[in-house]
Coordinates of C-alpha atoms in Angstrom, one line a residue:
M1 CA 7.3 -19.1 88.8
S2 CA 7.7 -16.0 86.9
R3 CA 5.0 -13.4 87.3
A4 CA 4.6 -12.9 83.6
V5 CA 2.6 -14.7 82.8
A6 CA -0.4 -14.6 84.3
A7 CA -3.8 -13.3 84.2
A8 CA -5.3 -10.2 82.8
R9 CA -6.0 -6.8 84.2
D10 CA -9.6 -7.3 83.6
T11 CA -9.3 -11.0 83.3
P12 CA -6.7 -13.5 84.6
G13 CA -4.2 -14.9 83.6
P14 CA 1.0 -15.9 84.8
S15 CA 4.0 -13.1 84.4
G16 CA 5.5 -13.4 86.2
A17 CA 4.6 -12.3 86.6
S18 CA 1.3 -9.5 89.6
A19 CA 0.5 -6.2 91.1
A20 CA -2.8 -7.3 89.9
S21 CA -5.2 -7.8 92.6
S22 CA -3.1 -5.4 94.5
R23 CA -4.5 -2.4 92.7
T24 CA -8.0 -3.4 93.7
P25 CA -7.7 -5.3 97.0
A26 CA -9.8 -8.4 97.0
G27 CA -11.2 -8.1 100.5
A28 CA -13.9 -10.5 101.5
S29 CA -17.3 -9.1 102.4
G30 CA -18.9 -10.3 105.6
L31 CA -21.9 -12.5 105.7
P32 CA -25.2 -10.7 105.7
G33 CA -27.0 -10.6 109.0
A34 CA -30.4 -12.0 109.6
A35 CA -33.3 -9.6 109.2
S36 CA -34.9 -8.3 112.4
G37 CA -37.6 -10.5 113.7
T38 CA -36.6 -13.6 111.7
T39 CA -36.2 -17.0 113.4
G40 CA -33.5 -19.5 113.1
P41 CA -29.8 -19.9 114.1
P42 CA -28.0 -16.6 114.6
P43 CA -25.5 -15.6 111.9
A44 CA -21.8 -16.4 112.7
T45 CA -20.4 -13.1 111.7
A46 CA -18.0 -12.8 114.6
E47 CA -15.7 -15.5 113.3
A48 CA -16.5 -15.6 109.6
S49 CA -15.6 -12.0 108.8
P50 CA -11.9 -12.1 110.2
R51 CA -11.3 -15.5 108.6
S52 CA -12.8 -14.4 105.3
A53 CA -10.6 -11.3 105.4
R54 CA -7.5 -13.3 106.0
L55 CA -8.3 -15.6 103.1
G56 CA -8.9 -12.7 100.9
A57 CA -5.6 -11.1 101.8
W58 CA -3.7 -14.3 101.0
A59 CA -5.7 -14.7 97.7
E60 CA -4.6 -11.1 96.9
L61 CA -1.0 -11.7 97.8
L62 CA -0.8 -14.8 95.7
R63 CA -2.8 -13.3 92.7
L64 CA -4.9 -16.5 92.4
P65 CA -6.5 -15.6 89.0
A66 CA -3.0 -15.5 87.5
L67 CA -2.6 -19.2 88.2
F68 CA -4.6 -20.0 85.1
T69 CA -1.7 -18.9 83.0
V70 CA 0.6 -21.5 84.5
P71 CA -0.6 -25.0 83.4
G72 CA -0.3 -24.1 79.8
D73 CA 3.5 -23.9 80.1
A74 CA 3.9 -27.6 81.0
L75 CA 1.3 -28.7 78.6
A76 CA 2.9 -26.8 75.7
G77 CA 6.3 -28.3 76.8
A78 CA 4.8 -31.8 76.6
A79 CA 3.4 -31.1 73.2
A80 CA 6.7 -29.8 72.0
V81 CA 8.5 -33.1 72.6
G82 CA 5.7 -35.1 71.1
A83 CA 4.5 -36.7 74.3
R84 CA 1.0 -37.1 75.7
P85 CA 0.4 -35.5 79.0
G86 CA 0.4 -38.0 81.9
P87 CA 1.0 -38.2 85.7
R88 CA 4.4 -36.7 85.4
T89 CA 3.0 -33.8 83.5
L90 CA 0.6 -33.2 86.4
L91 CA 3.5 -33.2 88.8
A92 CA 5.3 -30.6 86.6
I93 CA 2.1 -28.5 86.6
G94 CA 2.0 -28.7 90.4
S95 CA 5.6 -27.8 90.7
S96 CA 5.1 -24.8 88.4
L97 CA 2.1 -23.6 90.4
C98 CA 4.1 -23.8 93.7
L99 CA 7.1 -22.0 92.2
Y100 CA 4.9 -19.3 90.7
E101 CA 3.1 -18.7 94.0
A102 CA 6.5 -18.6 95.8
G103 CA 7.5 -15.8 93.4
M104 CA 4.3 -13.9 94.1
A105 CA 4.8 -14.0 97.9
L106 CA 8.5 -13.3 97.6
N107 CA 7.8 -10.3 95.3
D108 CA 5.7 -8.6 97.9
W109 CA 8.1 -9.4 100.7
A110 CA 11.0 -7.9 98.7
D111 CA 8.9 -4.8 97.6
R112 CA 7.3 -4.1 101.0
A113 CA 9.1 -0.8 101.6
E114 CA 8.4 0.4 98.0
D115 CA 4.7 -0.7 98.3
A116 CA 4.3 1.1 101.6
A117 CA 4.8 4.3 99.6
E118 CA 3.3 3.5 96.2
R119 CA 0.7 0.7 96.9
P120 CA -0.2 0.9 100.6
H121 CA -3.4 -1.1 100.1
R122 CA -1.4 -4.3 99.4
P123 CA -1.6 -7.1 102.0
L124 CA 1.9 -6.5 103.5
P125 CA 2.0 -2.7 103.9
S126 CA -1.6 -2.6 105.0
G127 CA -0.8 -5.0 107.8
R128 CA -3.2 -7.8 106.7
I129 CA -0.3 -10.2 106.3
R130 CA 3.0 -10.1 108.2
P131 CA 6.2 -9.9 106.2
A132 CA 7.6 -13.0 108.0
A133 CA 4.5 -15.0 107.0
A134 CA 5.0 -14.0 103.3
L135 CA 8.6 -15.0 103.4
T136 CA 7.9 -18.3 105.1
A137 CA 5.2 -19.0 102.5
A138 CA 7.7 -18.3 99.7
G139 CA 10.2 -20.8 101.2
V140 CA 7.6 -23.5 101.8
L141 CA 6.2 -23.2 98.3
T142 CA 9.6 -23.3 96.8
G143 CA 10.4 -26.5 98.7
A144 CA 7.1 -28.0 97.6
G145 CA 7.7 -27.1 94.0
L146 CA 11.1 -28.8 94.0
A147 CA 9.7 -31.9 95.7
L148 CA 7.0 -32.2 93.1
A149 CA 9.6 -31.8 90.3
A150 CA 11.7 -34.5 92.0
G151 CA 8.7 -36.8 91.9
A152 CA 8.4 -36.2 88.1
G153 CA 12.0 -37.5 87.7
R154 CA 15.6 -36.3 87.7
P155 CA 15.3 -34.4 84.3
A156 CA 12.4 -32.4 85.7
L157 CA 14.3 -31.6 88.9
A158 CA 17.3 -30.5 86.8
V159 CA 15.1 -27.9 85.2
A160 CA 13.1 -26.9 88.3
A161 CA 16.2 -26.1 90.4
P162 CA 17.4 -23.3 88.0
L163 CA 13.8 -22.2 87.6
A164 CA 13.5 -21.7 91.4
A165 CA 16.9 -20.0 91.5
T166 CA 15.7 -17.6 88.8
V167 CA 12.5 -16.8 90.6
W168 CA 14.4 -15.9 93.8
A169 CA 17.2 -14.0 91.9
Y170 CA 14.6 -11.9 90.1
D171 CA 12.6 -10.9 93.2
L172 CA 15.6 -10.3 95.4
A173 CA 18.2 -8.8 93.1
L174 CA 17.3 -8.5 89.4
K175 CA 13.8 -7.0 89.3
H176 CA 14.8 -3.4 89.2
T177 CA 17.9 -3.9 87.0
P178 CA 18.2 -4.0 83.2
A179 CA 18.4 -7.8 83.6
G180 CA 15.0 -8.0 85.1
P181 CA 12.9 -8.6 82.0
A182 CA 15.4 -11.2 80.7
A183 CA 15.2 -13.0 84.1
M184 CA 11.4 -13.1 83.9
A185 CA 11.6 -14.4 80.3
A186 CA 14.0 -17.1 81.3
A187 CA 11.8 -18.2 84.1
R188 CA 8.8 -18.6 81.8
G189 CA 10.9 -20.5 79.3
L190 CA 12.2 -22.8 81.9
D191 CA 8.7 -23.5 83.1
L192 CA 7.8 -24.7 79.6
L193 CA 11.0 -26.9 79.6
L194 CA 10.0 -28.3 83.0
G195 CA 6.8 -29.8 81.3
A196 CA 8.9 -31.2 78.5
A197 CA 11.5 -32.7 80.8
A198 CA 8.9 -34.2 83.1
T199 CA 6.8 -35.7 80.3
G200 CA 9.4 -36.7 77.7
G201 CA 12.6 -36.8 79.7
A202 CA 14.4 -34.3 77.3
T203 CA 14.1 -30.7 76.5
R204 CA 15.9 -30.1 73.2
A205 CA 12.8 -30.3 71.0
A206 CA 11.0 -27.8 73.3
L207 CA 13.7 -25.1 73.0
P208 CA 12.0 -23.2 70.1
S209 CA 8.6 -23.1 71.9
A210 CA 10.4 -21.9 75.1
A211 CA 12.1 -19.2 73.2
L212 CA 8.8 -18.0 71.7
L213 CA 7.1 -17.9 75.0
G214 CA 10.1 -16.2 76.7
S215 CA 10.0 -13.5 74.0
H216 CA 6.4 -12.7 74.8
T217 CA 7.2 -12.6 78.5
L218 CA 10.2 -10.3 77.9
A219 CA 8.0 -7.8 76.0
V220 CA 5.2 -7.8 78.7
T221 CA 7.7 -7.4 81.5
A222 CA 9.4 -4.5 79.7
V223 CA 6.1 -2.7 79.5
S224 CA 5.3 -3.5 83.1
R225 CA 8.3 -1.6 84.4
R226 CA 6.5 1.7 83.8
E227 CA 3.1 0.6 85.2
T228 CA 2.9 3.2 87.9
T229 CA 4.6 6.1 86.1
G230 CA 3.8 5.6 82.4
G231 CA 5.7 7.7 79.9
S232 CA 7.3 4.9 77.8
V233 CA 6.4 4.8 74.1
L234 CA 9.2 2.5 73.1
A235 CA 8.3 -0.5 75.3
P236 CA 4.7 -0.9 74.1
L237 CA 5.9 -0.4 70.5
A238 CA 8.5 -3.1 70.9
A239 CA 5.9 -5.3 72.5
L240 CA 3.6 -4.7 69.6
A241 CA 6.3 -5.6 67.1
T242 CA 7.1 -8.7 69.1
T243 CA 3.4 -9.7 69.1
G244 CA 3.3 -9.5 65.3
A245 CA 6.5 -11.6 64.9
L246 CA 5.3 -14.2 67.3
T247 CA 1.9 -14.4 65.6
G248 CA 3.5 -15.2 62.3
L249 CA 5.9 -17.8 63.8
V250 CA 3.2 -19.8 65.8
A251 CA 1.0 -19.9 62.7
R252 CA 3.8 -21.4 60.6
R253 CA 4.1 -25.1 60.4
R254 CA 7.1 -26.8 62.0
T255 CA 9.3 -28.3 59.4
R256 CA 10.5 -30.9 61.9
L257 CA 7.8 -32.7 63.8
P258 CA 8.4 -33.8 67.4
A259 CA 9.7 -37.3 68.0
G260 CA 6.5 -39.3 68.5
R261 CA 4.8 -37.7 65.5
R262 CA 7.3 -38.4 62.7
A263 CA 5.4 -40.6 60.3
A264 CA 8.1 -40.2 57.7
A265 CA 11.1 -38.2 58.8
A266 CA 13.3 -38.7 55.7
P267 CA 13.5 -35.6 53.5
G268 CA 11.5 -35.9 50.3
L269 CA 9.1 -38.5 51.5
S270 CA 5.4 -37.6 51.6
G271 CA 5.2 -37.5 55.4
S272 CA 8.2 -35.0 55.7
N273 CA 6.3 -32.0 54.4
P274 CA 2.6 -32.6 55.2
A275 CA -0.2 -30.7 53.7
P276 CA -2.0 -28.2 55.8
T277 CA -4.2 -29.9 58.4
V278 CA -6.9 -29.0 60.9
T279 CA -4.2 -28.6 63.4
D280 CA -2.5 -26.0 61.3
A281 CA -5.7 -24.1 61.0
L282 CA -6.1 -24.3 64.8
A283 CA -2.7 -22.9 65.3
A284 CA -3.4 -20.0 63.0
A285 CA -6.7 -19.3 64.8
L286 CA -5.1 -19.4 68.2
G287 CA -2.3 -17.2 67.0
A288 CA -4.9 -14.7 65.8
A289 CA -6.6 -14.8 69.2
Y290 CA -3.2 -14.1 70.8
A291 CA -2.6 -11.1 68.6
A292 CA -6.1 -9.8 69.1
T293 CA -5.7 -10.0 72.9
A294 CA -2.3 -8.3 73.1
A295 CA -2.0 -5.9 70.2
R296 CA -4.8 -3.5 70.8
P297 CA -3.8 -2.5 74.4
Y298 CA -0.1 -2.2 73.3
F299 CA -1.1 0.1 70.5
H300 CA -3.2 2.3 72.9
A301 CA -0.3 2.5 75.3
A302 CA 2.0 3.5 72.5
L303 CA -0.3 6.3 71.5
N304 CA -0.8 7.5 75.1
P305 CA 1.7 6.0 77.6
S306 CA -0.3 7.0 80.7
P307 CA -0.2 4.8 83.8
P308 CA -3.8 3.5 83.2
L309 CA -3.2 2.5 79.6
T310 CA 0.2 1.1 80.4
Q311 CA -1.5 -1.1 83.1
R312 CA -4.1 -2.2 80.5
A313 CA -1.3 -3.1 78.1
V314 CA 0.3 -5.3 80.8
G315 CA -3.1 -6.9 81.5
G316 CA -3.5 -7.6 77.8
G317 CA -0.1 -9.2 77.6
I318 CA -0.8 -11.4 80.6
R319 CA -4.2 -12.5 79.2
A320 CA -2.5 -13.2 75.8
T321 CA -0.2 -15.8 77.5
I322 CA -2.9 -18.5 77.4
P323 CA -3.8 -18.3 73.7
L324 CA -0.1 -18.2 72.9
Q325 CA 0.5 -21.4 74.9
A326 CA -2.4 -23.0 73.1
A327 CA -1.1 -21.9 69.7
L328 CA 2.4 -23.4 70.6
A329 CA 0.7 -26.7 71.5
A330 CA -1.2 -26.7 68.2
R331 CA 1.9 -25.8 66.3
S332 CA 3.5 -28.9 67.8
G333 CA 0.6 -31.0 66.4
A334 CA -1.2 -31.5 69.7
S335 CA -4.7 -30.2 68.9
A336 CA -6.4 -31.8 72.0
T337 CA -3.8 -30.3 74.3
S338 CA -4.1 -26.9 72.6
L339 CA -7.9 -26.9 73.1
L340 CA -7.4 -27.9 76.8
V341 CA -5.0 -25.0 77.3
A342 CA -7.4 -22.5 75.5
A343 CA -10.2 -23.5 77.8
L344 CA -8.2 -22.1 80.7
A345 CA -8.9 -18.6 79.5
P346 CA -12.7 -18.6 80.1
A347 CA -12.3 -20.6 83.3
G348 CA -9.9 -18.0 84.6
R349 CA -12.3 -15.2 83.7
R350 CA -15.1 -16.9 85.6
F351 CA -12.9 -17.4 88.6
A352 CA -11.7 -13.8 88.6
K353 CA -15.2 -12.6 88.4
R354 CA -16.5 -14.7 91.2
S355 CA -13.6 -13.9 93.5
A356 CA -13.8 -10.2 92.7
M357 CA -10.2 -10.1 91.7
R358 CA -10.3 -8.8 88.2
K359 CA -6.9 -7.1 88.1
V360 CA -3.5 -8.7 88.1
S361 CA -0.1 -7.5 87.0
I362 CA 3.6 -8.5 87.0
T363 CA 5.2 -6.2 89.6

């Protein structure tokens, strides 16, 4: 899937989509040796260290902490069409994860020459992973993602196919063009529609949520294009304005409830314009959490568009993906789903801390 949306620069999670762990390689430390004079079986350092290093290189290539930003797409999509998550939703999540990771591997394969000059510590230019292996992984993961979508039904496959095409087009052709941010935004929006199609069989009711999530992704990706050079004031300012607009929109009640939640759909009846509920308050709170996560680093990057602050702004935008997904689910009336999505944020932070991969980005 797209690299936007991911994990954060000091916490995870998608985007996306990703230079993340690349800036601080997540190499694996060897097992400590036994102290001199102790008894017991000898430590197996000879085999453990190379294997651990290989696993660490693949974890870095795939930006594993960013995966925590992915399930919320399908769950928000299911909520948008008024359907409860079920087995087909799980298949959609699996498809999203595979396509997202395919994009990660393909990203580094496509950028291997550029990374050799600008980011030589990444797994491919450093020689820890062969380019052919990364390209093979991208192909296998794409096939697996499409197969899982097919298992969720023909409507899901009809969304997953253009999603996969968008991922490959972005990495191989569009990333360094003016169309790059729009392609990334389209991929994230399609990922939300994949969850809607798999769970409810249709996507029309999920289009507004997909548009909101895509707008956020567009803003983050635009900022990420100056991660290594800095110097852009306009991009973080535009992202800041986008964050403010999205915060207001997700906190506002939908005038048309999704199909399974229309108690009284006719205009003028008491159920057609419900009074504020706990779900409305939850959507407002999650919208505020989204704004708090994204706005401050955007503001700092606008004041001083240096590479470090620009990278922090991208990280803030990636982290903000999860509370935005949760707010979209709450806005659709699915409070339980929104809380489940919101729980992915602390889970992702714990994973990133334990795996020593606290930095992720989109490029």
